[in-house]
Amino acid sequence: MASLMEDLINVLNKEEEQYQGLIELGKKKREVVIRADIKTLDEITATEQETASNLQNLAKKRARVLNDMATVLGRNPGEVTITKMISYLEEQPVEQKQLMEVKERLLQTGKEMAAINEQNEILLNQALEMVEFDLTLLKSMRQAPETANYNKNACNTGDLLGSSGFDAKQ
C-alpha cells in the first residue's frame, strides 16, 4: 500500500506540474493574443495539445493506481476518490497530510487555470468581434457607390470609392 501511495502522490505531483505549465502557456497566450501574433499563438496551441495529451495519460495512471488501492482496501474501485482516500488514511497521518497537500495544490492550480482561460476567452472573443467589424466595414466600403461628401454649398460631390478593397477567396 505504501508504494501505491507513493505512486499516487507522484502522479498527482506530475499532474500539478503539467497544469502549472498550462498556466504559464495561458499567460503567454494572453500577451500573444493582445499582440495578434498568430505564429506564436499556433506554437502555444501545439504545446497545449501536447500537455493535454500528457495529462490524459497521467489521469489514466491515477485511475489505475486508485483502482489498485481500492482493491487492496477491499473497496469498490469506482467509488474511491482522492477525498475518500484521505479519509481512509486517518491511521497514517503522514501520508494523509501529503495527499491533502497535493490535493489542495491541484485545486488551487485548477482555479488559477480557469481564471486565465476565462480571461483569454474574453480576449479571443473581442479579437473575433474586431475582425468581423473590420470585414463588415471593408465590405460596405466596397459596395458603396459613392461617398457622402458634401461641398461648401451642401451639394453631394459624389466621389466614387476605388475598387481596391478587400478581396476574399471563398
mmCIF file of N, CA and C in Angstrom, residues 19-73:
data_model
loop_
_atom_site.group_PDB
_atom_site.id
_atom_site.type_symbol
_atom_site.label_atom_id
_atom_site.label_comp_id
_atom_site.label_asym_id
_atom_site.label_seq_id
_atom_site.Cartn_x
_atom_site.Cartn_y
_atom_site.Cartn_z
ATOM 1 N N TYR A 19 -0.250 21.116 -15.162
ATOM 2 C CA TYR A 19 -1.209 22.218 -15.079
ATOM 3 C C TYR A 19 -0.494 23.553 -14.880
ATOM 4 N N GLN A 20 0.583 23.557 -14.099
ATOM 5 C CA GLN A 20 1.366 24.787 -13.944
ATOM 6 C C GLN A 20 1.937 25.221 -15.296
ATOM 7 N N GLY A 21 2.369 24.246 -16.084
ATOM 8 C CA GLY A 21 2.845 24.558 -17.431
ATOM 9 C C GLY A 21 1.750 25.168 -18.288
ATOM 10 N N LEU A 22 0.530 24.644 -18.147
ATOM 11 C CA LEU A 22 -0.601 25.216 -18.892
ATOM 12 C C LEU A 22 -0.904 26.640 -18.440
ATOM 13 N N ILE A 23 -0.729 26.904 -17.151
ATOM 14 C CA ILE A 23 -0.946 28.264 -16.647
ATOM 15 C C ILE A 23 0.050 29.223 -17.291
ATOM 16 N N GLU A 24 1.314 28.823 -17.339
ATOM 17 C CA GLU A 24 2.329 29.671 -17.967
ATOM 18 C C GLU A 24 2.020 29.882 -19.447
ATOM 19 N N LEU A 25 1.598 28.829 -20.113
ATOM 20 C CA LEU A 25 1.217 28.962 -21.525
ATOM 21 C C LEU A 25 0.021 29.894 -21.681
ATOM 22 N N GLY A 26 -0.926 29.809 -20.754
ATOM 23 C CA GLY A 26 -2.097 30.684 -20.799
ATOM 24 C C GLY A 26 -1.717 32.145 -20.646
ATOM 25 N N LYS A 27 -0.748 32.417 -19.769
ATOM 26 C CA LYS A 27 -0.281 33.801 -19.590
ATOM 27 C C LYS A 27 0.418 34.298 -20.853
ATOM 28 N N LYS A 28 1.230 33.424 -21.456
ATOM 29 C CA LYS A 28 1.889 33.800 -22.711
ATOM 30 C C LYS A 28 0.853 34.016 -23.804
ATOM 31 N N LYS A 29 -0.160 33.151 -23.820
ATOM 32 C CA LYS A 29 -1.200 33.254 -24.841
ATOM 33 C C LYS A 29 -1.913 34.600 -24.751
ATOM 34 N N ARG A 30 -2.150 35.064 -23.527
ATOM 35 C CA ARG A 30 -2.812 36.356 -23.343
ATOM 36 C C ARG A 30 -2.016 37.460 -24.035
ATOM 37 N N GLU A 31 -0.704 37.487 -23.805
ATOM 38 C CA GLU A 31 0.140 38.508 -24.422
ATOM 39 C C GLU A 31 0.170 38.362 -25.943
ATOM 40 N N VAL A 32 0.199 37.133 -26.405
ATOM 41 C CA VAL A 32 0.247 36.868 -27.844
ATOM 42 C C VAL A 32 -1.055 37.308 -28.517
ATOM 43 N N VAL A 33 -2.178 37.063 -27.866
ATOM 44 C CA VAL A 33 -3.471 37.478 -28.424
ATOM 45 C C VAL A 33 -3.541 38.999 -28.482
ATOM 46 N N ILE A 34 -3.058 39.656 -27.445
ATOM 47 C CA ILE A 34 -3.068 41.121 -27.434
ATOM 48 C C ILE A 34 -2.208 41.665 -28.573
ATOM 49 N N ARG A 35 -1.057 41.027 -28.815
ATOM 50 C CA ARG A 35 -0.166 41.459 -29.901
ATOM 51 C C ARG A 35 -0.623 40.967 -31.263
ATOM 52 N N ALA A 36 -1.578 40.054 -31.295
ATOM 53 C CA ALA A 36 -2.080 39.441 -32.539
ATOM 54 C C ALA A 36 -0.964 38.713 -33.285
ATOM 55 N N ASP A 37 -0.142 37.985 -32.539
ATOM 56 C CA ASP A 37 0.972 37.217 -33.098
ATOM 57 C C ASP A 37 0.486 35.794 -33.381
ATOM 58 N N ILE A 38 -0.010 35.585 -34.576
ATOM 59 C CA ILE A 38 -0.648 34.318 -34.947
ATOM 60 C C ILE A 38 0.341 33.152 -34.928
ATOM 61 N N LYS A 39 1.562 33.375 -35.386
ATOM 62 C CA LYS A 39 2.548 32.291 -35.439
ATOM 63 C C LYS A 39 2.838 31.761 -34.032
ATOM 64 N N THR A 40 3.082 32.660 -33.098
ATOM 65 C CA THR A 40 3.362 32.247 -31.722
ATOM 66 C C THR A 40 2.131 31.612 -31.095
ATOM 67 N N LEU A 41 0.956 32.121 -31.410
ATOM 68 C CA LEU A 41 -0.282 31.538 -30.895
ATOM 69 C C LEU A 41 -0.428 30.094 -31.366
ATOM 70 N N ASP A 42 -0.077 29.845 -32.610
ATOM 71 C CA ASP A 42 -0.125 28.483 -33.149
ATOM 72 C C ASP A 42 0.854 27.569 -32.411
ATOM 73 N N GLU A 43 2.050 28.070 -32.122
ATOM 74 C CA GLU A 43 3.044 27.283 -31.385
ATOM 75 C C GLU A 43 2.556 26.968 -29.974
ATOM 76 N N ILE A 44 1.969 27.962 -29.318
ATOM 77 C CA ILE A 44 1.452 27.763 -27.961
ATOM 78 C C ILE A 44 0.336 26.729 -27.974
ATOM 79 N N THR A 45 -0.533 26.804 -28.960
ATOM 80 C CA THR A 45 -1.640 25.850 -29.061
ATOM 81 C C THR A 45 -1.118 24.426 -29.249
ATOM 82 N N ALA A 46 -0.079 24.270 -30.049
ATOM 83 C CA ALA A 46 0.510 22.938 -30.248
ATOM 84 C C ALA A 46 1.091 22.405 -28.939
ATOM 85 N N THR A 47 1.751 23.264 -28.181
ATOM 86 C CA THR A 47 2.307 22.859 -26.888
ATOM 87 C C THR A 47 1.195 22.504 -25.915
ATOM 88 N N GLU A 48 0.105 23.264 -25.954
ATOM 89 C CA GLU A 48 -1.040 22.957 -25.088
ATOM 90 C C GLU A 48 -1.630 21.589 -25.426
ATOM 91 N N GLN A 49 -1.696 21.268 -26.708
ATOM 92 C CA GLN A 49 -2.219 19.964 -27.119
ATOM 93 C C GLN A 49 -1.340 18.832 -26.588
ATOM 94 N N GLU A 50 -0.038 19.034 -26.653
ATOM 95 C CA GLU A 50 0.900 18.033 -26.138
ATOM 96 C C GLU A 50 0.725 17.863 -24.624
ATOM 97 N N THR A 51 0.578 18.971 -23.920
ATOM 98 C CA THR A 51 0.381 18.923 -22.468
ATOM 99 C C THR A 51 -0.937 18.245 -22.130
ATOM 100 N N ALA A 52 -1.973 18.519 -22.899
ATOM 101 C CA ALA A 52 -3.270 17.876 -22.666
ATOM 102 C C ALA A 52 -3.166 16.364 -22.839
ATOM 103 N N SER A 53 -2.389 15.940 -23.815
ATOM 104 C CA SER A 53 -2.176 14.506 -24.020
ATOM 105 C C SER A 53 -1.445 13.899 -22.823
ATOM 106 N N ASN A 54 -0.433 14.601 -22.326
ATOM 107 C CA ASN A 54 0.286 14.134 -21.133
ATOM 108 C C ASN A 54 -0.655 14.029 -19.940
ATOM 109 N N LEU A 55 -1.535 15.009 -19.799
ATOM 110 C CA LEU A 55 -2.486 14.999 -18.680
ATOM 111 C C LEU A 55 -3.463 13.834 -18.785
ATOM 112 N N GLN A 56 -3.875 13.499 -19.999
ATOM 113 C CA GLN A 56 -4.763 12.346 -20.170
ATOM 114 C C GLN A 56 -4.070 11.059 -19.738
ATOM 115 N N ASN A 57 -2.815 10.929 -20.106
ATOM 116 C CA ASN A 57 -2.055 9.742 -19.703
ATOM 117 C C ASN A 57 -1.900 9.680 -18.186
ATOM 118 N N LEU A 58 -1.626 10.820 -17.570
ATOM 119 C CA LEU A 58 -1.495 10.856 -16.110
ATOM 120 C C LEU A 58 -2.825 10.543 -15.427
ATOM 121 N N ALA A 59 -3.922 11.020 -15.992
ATOM 122 C CA ALA A 59 -5.242 10.736 -15.409
ATOM 123 C C ALA A 59 -5.538 9.240 -15.463
ATOM 124 N N LYS A 60 -5.158 8.596 -16.565
ATOM 125 C CA LYS A 60 -5.351 7.143 -16.672
ATOM 126 C C LYS A 60 -4.504 6.414 -15.638
ATOM 127 N N LYS A 61 -3.272 6.875 -15.471
ATOM 128 C CA LYS A 61 -2.385 6.246 -14.489
ATOM 129 C C LYS A 61 -2.935 6.447 -13.073
ATOM 130 N N ARG A 62 -3.433 7.655 -12.792
ATOM 131 C CA ARG A 62 -4.035 7.938 -11.480
ATOM 132 C C ARG A 62 -5.218 7.016 -11.231
ATOM 133 N N ALA A 63 -6.052 6.814 -12.237
ATOM 134 C CA ALA A 63 -7.221 5.936 -12.093
ATOM 135 C C ALA A 63 -6.784 4.499 -11.815
ATOM 136 N N ARG A 64 -5.731 4.051 -12.506
ATOM 137 C CA ARG A 64 -5.219 2.691 -12.260
ATOM 138 C C ARG A 64 -4.706 2.545 -10.829
ATOM 139 N N VAL A 65 -3.959 3.545 -10.366
ATOM 140 C CA VAL A 65 -3.421 3.482 -9.003
ATOM 141 C C VAL A 65 -4.561 3.486 -7.990
ATOM 142 N N LEU A 66 -5.561 4.344 -8.204
ATOM 143 C CA LEU A 66 -6.709 4.377 -7.284
ATOM 144 C C LEU A 66 -7.461 3.050 -7.299
ATOM 145 N N ASN A 67 -7.599 2.444 -8.466
ATOM 146 C CA ASN A 67 -8.256 1.128 -8.545
ATOM 147 C C ASN A 67 -7.465 0.076 -7.773
ATOM 148 N N ASP A 68 -6.141 0.115 -7.925
ATOM 149 C CA ASP A 68 -5.299 -0.831 -7.182
ATOM 150 C C ASP A 68 -5.421 -0.604 -5.677
ATOM 151 N N MET A 69 -5.465 0.657 -5.279
ATOM 152 C CA MET A 69 -5.604 0.972 -3.851
ATOM 153 C C MET A 69 -6.961 0.501 -3.332
ATOM 154 N N ALA A 70 -7.987 0.674 -4.141
ATOM 155 C CA ALA A 70 -9.324 0.226 -3.740
ATOM 156 C C ALA A 70 -9.341 -1.282 -3.558
ATOM 157 N N THR A 71 -8.680 -1.990 -4.454
ATOM 158 C CA THR A 71 -8.613 -3.450 -4.354
ATOM 159 C C THR A 71 -7.907 -3.866 -3.063
ATOM 160 N N VAL A 72 -6.793 -3.210 -2.753
ATOM 161 C CA VAL A 72 -6.050 -3.521 -1.525
ATOM 162 C C VAL A 72 -6.908 -3.245 -0.293
ATOM 163 N N LEU A 73 -7.690 -2.168 -0.338
ATOM 164 C CA LEU A 73 -8.536 -1.798 0.802
ATOM 165 C C LEU A 73 -9.853 -2.567 0.839
#
